[in-house]
GROMACS .gro file of N, CA and C in nm:
model
  294
    1MET      N    1   0.083  -0.119   0.000
    1MET     CA    2   0.000   0.000   0.000
    1MET      C    3   0.087   0.124   0.000
    2THR      N    4   0.028   0.228  -0.054
    2THR     CA    5   0.096   0.357  -0.048
    2THR      C    6   0.024   0.443   0.054
    3ASP      N    7   0.086   0.553   0.091
    3ASP     CA    8   0.028   0.639   0.193
    3ASP      C    9  -0.061   0.743   0.127
    4ASN      N   10  -0.181   0.699   0.085
    4ASN     CA   11  -0.272   0.794   0.022
    4ASN      C   12  -0.417   0.749   0.038
    5GLU      N   13  -0.506   0.834  -0.010
    5GLU     CA   14  -0.649   0.813   0.009
    5GLU      C   15  -0.718   0.806  -0.127
    6LEU      N   16  -0.803   0.707  -0.143
    6LEU     CA   17  -0.890   0.698  -0.260
    6LEU      C   18  -1.021   0.765  -0.223
    7ILE      N   19  -1.053   0.874  -0.293
    7ILE     CA   20  -1.177   0.946  -0.268
    7ILE      C   21  -1.273   0.918  -0.383
    8VAL      N   22  -1.387   0.860  -0.349
    8VAL     CA   23  -1.491   0.832  -0.447
    8VAL      C   24  -1.605   0.929  -0.417
    9ASP      N   25  -1.619   1.031  -0.500
    9ASP     CA   26  -1.717   1.136  -0.476
    9ASP      C   27  -1.841   1.108  -0.561
   10LEU      N   28  -1.947   1.065  -0.494
   10LEU     CA   29  -2.072   1.032  -0.562
   10LEU      C   30  -2.178   1.141  -0.543
   11ARG      N   31  -2.138   1.255  -0.489
   11ARG     CA   32  -2.233   1.364  -0.471
   11ARG      C   33  -2.287   1.408  -0.606
   12GLY      N   34  -2.417   1.433  -0.610
   12GLY     CA   35  -2.481   1.472  -0.734
   12GLY      C   36  -2.531   1.353  -0.814
   13ARG      N   37  -2.497   1.235  -0.773
   13ARG     CA   38  -2.541   1.114  -0.842
   13ARG      C   39  -2.663   1.058  -0.770
   14ARG      N   40  -2.762   1.019  -0.845
   14ARG     CA   41  -2.884   0.963  -0.787
   14ARG      C   42  -2.859   0.819  -0.740
   15ILE      N   43  -2.869   0.799  -0.610
   15ILE     CA   44  -2.850   0.666  -0.552
   15ILE      C   45  -2.973   0.635  -0.467
   16GLU      N   46  -3.061   0.554  -0.523
   16GLU     CA   47  -3.186   0.520  -0.456
   16GLU      C   48  -3.183   0.381  -0.391
   17THR      N   49  -3.098   0.293  -0.443
   17THR     CA   50  -3.095   0.154  -0.398
   17THR      C   51  -2.950   0.108  -0.381
   18LEU      N   52  -2.934  -0.007  -0.317
   18LEU     CA   53  -2.799  -0.065  -0.309
   18LEU      C   54  -2.745  -0.095  -0.448
   19ASN      N   55  -2.829  -0.138  -0.541
   19ASN     CA   56  -2.781  -0.162  -0.677
   19ASN      C   57  -2.726  -0.034  -0.740
   20ASP      N   58  -2.792   0.078  -0.713
   20ASP     CA   59  -2.740   0.207  -0.762
   20ASP      C   60  -2.602   0.234  -0.700
   21PHE      N   61  -2.587   0.202  -0.571
   21PHE     CA   62  -2.458   0.222  -0.506
   21PHE      C   63  -2.352   0.134  -0.570
   22TRP      N   64  -2.383   0.005  -0.593
   22TRP     CA   65  -2.284  -0.085  -0.656
   22TRP      C   66  -2.247  -0.032  -0.794
   23ASP      N   67  -2.348   0.013  -0.871
   23ASP     CA   68  -2.319   0.069  -1.004
   23ASP      C   69  -2.225   0.189  -0.993
   24ALA      N   70  -2.246   0.272  -0.891
   24ALA     CA   71  -2.168   0.395  -0.876
   24ALA      C   72  -2.024   0.369  -0.833
   25VAL      N   73  -2.000   0.268  -0.750
   25VAL     CA   74  -1.864   0.245  -0.700
   25VAL      C   75  -1.784   0.146  -0.783
   26THR      N   76  -1.848   0.072  -0.871
   26THR     CA   77  -1.779  -0.032  -0.947
   26THR      C   78  -1.657   0.019  -1.021
   27LYS      N   79  -1.674   0.122  -1.103
   27LYS     CA   80  -1.561   0.171  -1.183
   27LYS      C   81  -1.455   0.243  -1.099
   28PRO      N   82  -1.493   0.343  -1.018
   28PRO     CA   83  -1.388   0.415  -0.944
   28PRO      C   84  -1.315   0.328  -0.842
   29CYS      N   85  -1.380   0.222  -0.794
   29CYS     CA   86  -1.314   0.133  -0.698
   29CYS      C   87  -1.249   0.013  -0.765
   30GLY      N   88  -1.262   0.003  -0.896
   30GLY     CA   89  -1.198  -0.107  -0.969
   30GLY      C   90  -1.252  -0.244  -0.928
   31LEU      N   91  -1.383  -0.253  -0.907
   31LEU     CA   92  -1.440  -0.381  -0.867
   31LEU      C   93  -1.443  -0.477  -0.985
   32PRO      N   94  -1.404  -0.601  -0.963
   32PRO     CA   95  -1.402  -0.698  -1.073
   32PRO      C   96  -1.544  -0.738  -1.115
   33GLU      N   97  -1.556  -0.792  -1.235
   33GLU     CA   98  -1.687  -0.835  -1.286
   33GLU      C   99  -1.754  -0.934  -1.193
   34TRP      N  100  -1.676  -1.015  -1.125
   34TRP     CA  101  -1.733  -1.119  -1.039
   34TRP      C  102  -1.767  -1.068  -0.898
   35PHE      N  103  -1.754  -0.937  -0.875
   35PHE     CA  104  -1.788  -0.879  -0.745
   35PHE      C  105  -1.933  -0.914  -0.711
   36GLY      N  106  -1.958  -0.955  -0.588
   36GLY     CA  107  -2.087  -1.008  -0.547
   36GLY      C  108  -2.201  -0.910  -0.534
   37ARG      N  109  -2.175  -0.778  -0.534
   37ARG     CA  110  -2.281  -0.677  -0.524
   37ARG      C  111  -2.373  -0.702  -0.404
   38ASN      N  112  -2.312  -0.728  -0.289
   38ASN     CA  113  -2.387  -0.743  -0.166
   38ASN      C  114  -2.301  -0.693  -0.051
   39LEU      N  115  -2.361  -0.681   0.066
   39LEU     CA  116  -2.290  -0.622   0.180
   39LEU      C  117  -2.172  -0.707   0.226
   40ASP      N  118  -2.184  -0.839   0.220
   40ASP     CA  119  -2.071  -0.925   0.259
   40ASP      C  120  -1.953  -0.906   0.164
   41ALA      N  121  -1.981  -0.898   0.035
   41ALA     CA  122  -1.874  -0.878  -0.063
   41ALA      C  123  -1.808  -0.742  -0.044
   42TRP      N  124  -1.889  -0.639  -0.015
   42TRP     CA  125  -1.834  -0.505   0.008
   42TRP      C  126  -1.746  -0.505   0.132
   43SER      N  127  -1.793  -0.570   0.237
   43SER     CA  128  -1.715  -0.579   0.360
   43SER      C  129  -1.579  -0.645   0.333
   44ASP      N  130  -1.580  -0.754   0.261
   44ASP     CA  131  -1.454  -0.821   0.225
   44ASP      C  132  -1.363  -0.728   0.145
   45THR      N  133  -1.423  -0.652   0.055
   45THR     CA  134  -1.347  -0.564  -0.033
   45THR      C  135  -1.279  -0.452   0.043
   46ILE      N  136  -1.351  -0.388   0.135
   46ILE     CA  137  -1.294  -0.269   0.200
   46ILE      C  138  -1.225  -0.299   0.332
   47GLN      N  139  -1.257  -0.412   0.394
   47GLN     CA  140  -1.194  -0.443   0.522
   47GLN      C  141  -1.084  -0.547   0.509
   48THR      N  142  -1.115  -0.658   0.448
   48THR     CA  143  -1.017  -0.766   0.434
   48THR      C  144  -0.919  -0.737   0.321
   49ARG      N  145  -0.970  -0.668   0.219
   49ARG     CA  146  -0.893  -0.633   0.098
   49ARG      C  147  -0.864  -0.760   0.016
   50GLY      N  148  -0.787  -0.744  -0.091
   50GLY     CA  149  -0.753  -0.856  -0.177
   50GLY      C  150  -0.850  -0.878  -0.292
   51ILE      N  151  -0.948  -0.789  -0.309
   51ILE     CA  152  -1.047  -0.805  -0.416
   51ILE      C  153  -1.028  -0.699  -0.524
   52SER      N  154  -0.998  -0.577  -0.482
   52SER     CA  155  -0.981  -0.466  -0.575
   52SER      C  156  -0.839  -0.412  -0.566
   53GLU      N  157  -0.767  -0.419  -0.675
   53GLU     CA  158  -0.632  -0.363  -0.677
   53GLU      C  159  -0.634  -0.212  -0.654
   54VAL      N  160  -0.739  -0.147  -0.702
   54VAL     CA  161  -0.749  -0.001  -0.686
   54VAL      C  162  -0.761   0.033  -0.537
   55ILE      N  163  -0.854  -0.030  -0.468
   55ILE     CA  164  -0.871  -0.004  -0.325
   55ILE      C  165  -0.746  -0.047  -0.247
   56ASP      N  166  -0.693  -0.163  -0.282
   56ASP     CA  167  -0.577  -0.215  -0.210
   56ASP      C  168  -0.453  -0.126  -0.224
   57SER      N  169  -0.447  -0.045  -0.330
   57SER     CA  170  -0.329   0.040  -0.350
   57SER      C  171  -0.338   0.170  -0.271
   58HIS      N  172  -0.442   0.185  -0.191
   58HIS     CA  173  -0.460   0.304  -0.108
   58HIS      C  174  -0.475   0.263   0.037
   59ASP      N  175  -0.427   0.351   0.125
   59ASP     CA  176  -0.442   0.325   0.269
   59ASP      C  177  -0.584   0.349   0.317
   60ILE      N  178  -0.649   0.448   0.258
   60ILE     CA  179  -0.781   0.490   0.303
   60ILE      C  180  -0.876   0.499   0.184
   61LEU      N  181  -0.999   0.455   0.205
   61LEU     CA  182  -1.107   0.472   0.107
   61LEU      C  183  -1.211   0.564   0.170
   62SER      N  184  -1.245   0.673   0.100
   62SER     CA  185  -1.352   0.763   0.143
   62SER      C  186  -1.456   0.772   0.033
   63VAL      N  187  -1.580   0.740   0.067
   63VAL     CA  188  -1.691   0.748  -0.028
   63VAL      C  189  -1.783   0.860   0.019
   64HIS      N  190  -1.804   0.959  -0.068
   64HIS     CA  191  -1.888   1.074  -0.036
   64HIS      C  192  -2.020   1.063  -0.111
   65VAL      N  193  -2.130   1.079  -0.038
   65VAL     CA  194  -2.264   1.071  -0.096
   65VAL      C  195  -2.349   1.187  -0.044
   66ASP      N  196  -2.458   1.215  -0.115
   66ASP     CA  197  -2.554   1.314  -0.069
   66ASP      C  198  -2.653   1.250   0.027
   67GLN      N  199  -2.705   1.331   0.116
   67GLN     CA  200  -2.805   1.285   0.212
   67GLN      C  201  -2.942   1.291   0.145
   68GLN      N  202  -2.963   1.199   0.053
   68GLN     CA  203  -3.090   1.186  -0.018
   68GLN      C  204  -3.098   1.046  -0.075
   69GLY      N  205  -3.214   1.009  -0.125
   69GLY     CA  206  -3.231   0.875  -0.180
   69GLY      C  207  -3.202   0.770  -0.075
   70LEU      N  208  -3.114   0.677  -0.107
   70LEU     CA  209  -3.077   0.569  -0.015
   70LEU      C  210  -3.028   0.625   0.118
   71PHE      N  211  -2.958   0.736   0.116
   71PHE     CA  212  -2.896   0.792   0.237
   71PHE      C  213  -2.977   0.908   0.296
   72GLY      N  214  -3.101   0.924   0.254
   72GLY     CA  215  -3.181   1.038   0.295
   72GLY      C  216  -3.268   1.018   0.418
   73GLY      N  217  -3.275   0.898   0.470
   73GLY     CA  218  -3.362   0.876   0.585
   73GLY      C  219  -3.309   0.766   0.673
   74GLN      N  220  -3.399   0.689   0.722
   74GLN     CA  221  -3.364   0.582   0.815
   74GLN      C  222  -3.374   0.444   0.749
   75ARG      N  223  -3.335   0.433   0.624
   75ARG     CA  224  -3.348   0.306   0.552
   75ARG      C  225  -3.250   0.203   0.604
   76GLN      N  226  -3.300   0.085   0.629
   76GLN     CA  227  -3.218  -0.023   0.685
   76GLN      C  228  -3.098  -0.056   0.595
   77GLU      N  229  -3.118  -0.053   0.462
   77GLU     CA  230  -3.008  -0.085   0.371
   77GLU      C  231  -2.894   0.015   0.389
   78ALA      N  232  -2.929   0.142   0.404
   78ALA     CA  233  -2.826   0.246   0.422
   78ALA      C  234  -2.755   0.228   0.555
   79LYS      N  235  -2.830   0.196   0.660
   79LYS     CA  236  -2.768   0.174   0.791
   79LYS      C  237  -2.673   0.055   0.787
   80ALA      N  238  -2.715  -0.053   0.721
   80ALA     CA  239  -2.631  -0.172   0.711
   80ALA      C  240  -2.504  -0.141   0.632
   81LEU      N  241  -2.518  -0.069   0.522
   81LEU     CA  242  -2.402  -0.032   0.441
   81LEU      C  243  -2.308   0.058   0.520
   82ALA      N  244  -2.364   0.160   0.586
   82ALA     CA  245  -2.281   0.252   0.664
   82ALA      C  246  -2.207   0.179   0.775
   83GLY      N  247  -2.268   0.076   0.832
   83GLY     CA  248  -2.206   0.001   0.939
   83GLY      C  249  -2.082  -0.077   0.897
   84ILE      N  250  -2.066  -0.099   0.769
   84ILE     CA  251  -1.949  -0.172   0.718
   84ILE      C  252  -1.826  -0.083   0.719
   85PHE      N  253  -1.845   0.046   0.698
   85PHE     CA  254  -1.734   0.141   0.699
   85PHE      C  255  -1.685   0.158   0.843
   86ASP      N  256  -1.554   0.147   0.865
   86ASP     CA  257  -1.501   0.152   1.002
   86ASP      C  258  -1.466   0.293   1.048
   87GLY      N  259  -1.470   0.391   0.959
   87GLY     CA  260  -1.442   0.528   0.996
   87GLY      C  261  -1.294   0.563   0.999
   88GLU      N  262  -1.209   0.466   0.982
   88GLU     CA  263  -1.065   0.490   0.983
   88GLU      C  264  -1.003   0.452   0.849
   89GLN      N  265  -0.997   0.322   0.820
   89GLN     CA  266  -0.941   0.276   0.693
   89GLN      C  267  -1.039   0.298   0.578
   90ASN      N  268  -1.166   0.301   0.609
   90ASN     CA  269  -1.269   0.325   0.508
   90ASN      C  270  -1.380   0.409   0.570
   91ARG      N  271  -1.423   0.510   0.493
   91ARG     CA  272  -1.516   0.609   0.547
   91ARG      C  273  -1.631   0.634   0.450
   92LEU      N  274  -1.750   0.644   0.506
   92LEU     CA  275  -1.866   0.689   0.430
   92LEU      C  276  -1.900   0.828   0.483
   93VAL      N  277  -1.895   0.928   0.394
   93VAL     CA  278  -1.923   1.065   0.434
   93VAL      C  279  -2.054   1.106   0.367
   94ILE      N  280  -2.154   1.135   0.450
   94ILE     CA  281  -2.286   1.173   0.399
   94ILE      C  282  -2.299   1.324   0.412
   95HIS      N  283  -2.317   1.391   0.299
   95HIS     CA  284  -2.323   1.537   0.295
   95HIS      C  285  -2.468   1.582   0.291
   96GLY      N  286  -2.505   1.674   0.378
   96GLY     CA  287  -2.638   1.734   0.376
   96GLY      C  288  -2.652   1.825   0.255
   97LEU      N  289  -2.773   1.838   0.209
   97LEU     CA  290  -2.797   1.925   0.094
   97LEU      C  291  -2.817   2.068   0.140
   98ALA      N  292  -2.764   2.161   0.064
   98ALA     CA  293  -2.774   2.303   0.101
   98ALA      C  294  -2.910   2.358   0.061
   0.00000   0.00000   0.00000
């Protein structure tokens, strides 16, 4: 790993479902075609590593999203996804709308 941060800025992108989230992070995170598109696969990718060379080549992953759609309320899917991020090696930053 190198001493740097991968910032995936999804602000302004419509994310209503977990599938929308997977679609949004696939390219910037270098997820392989066989990526499972589920919370367990994401957890393995960002915590255990060894799945994405792009993520693995950075010390920190930060994903920025707007506080709307999937992340706009108390949706269980959003809470489960946010719970996977540890806040140190990988971060989910939810930005309020102005």
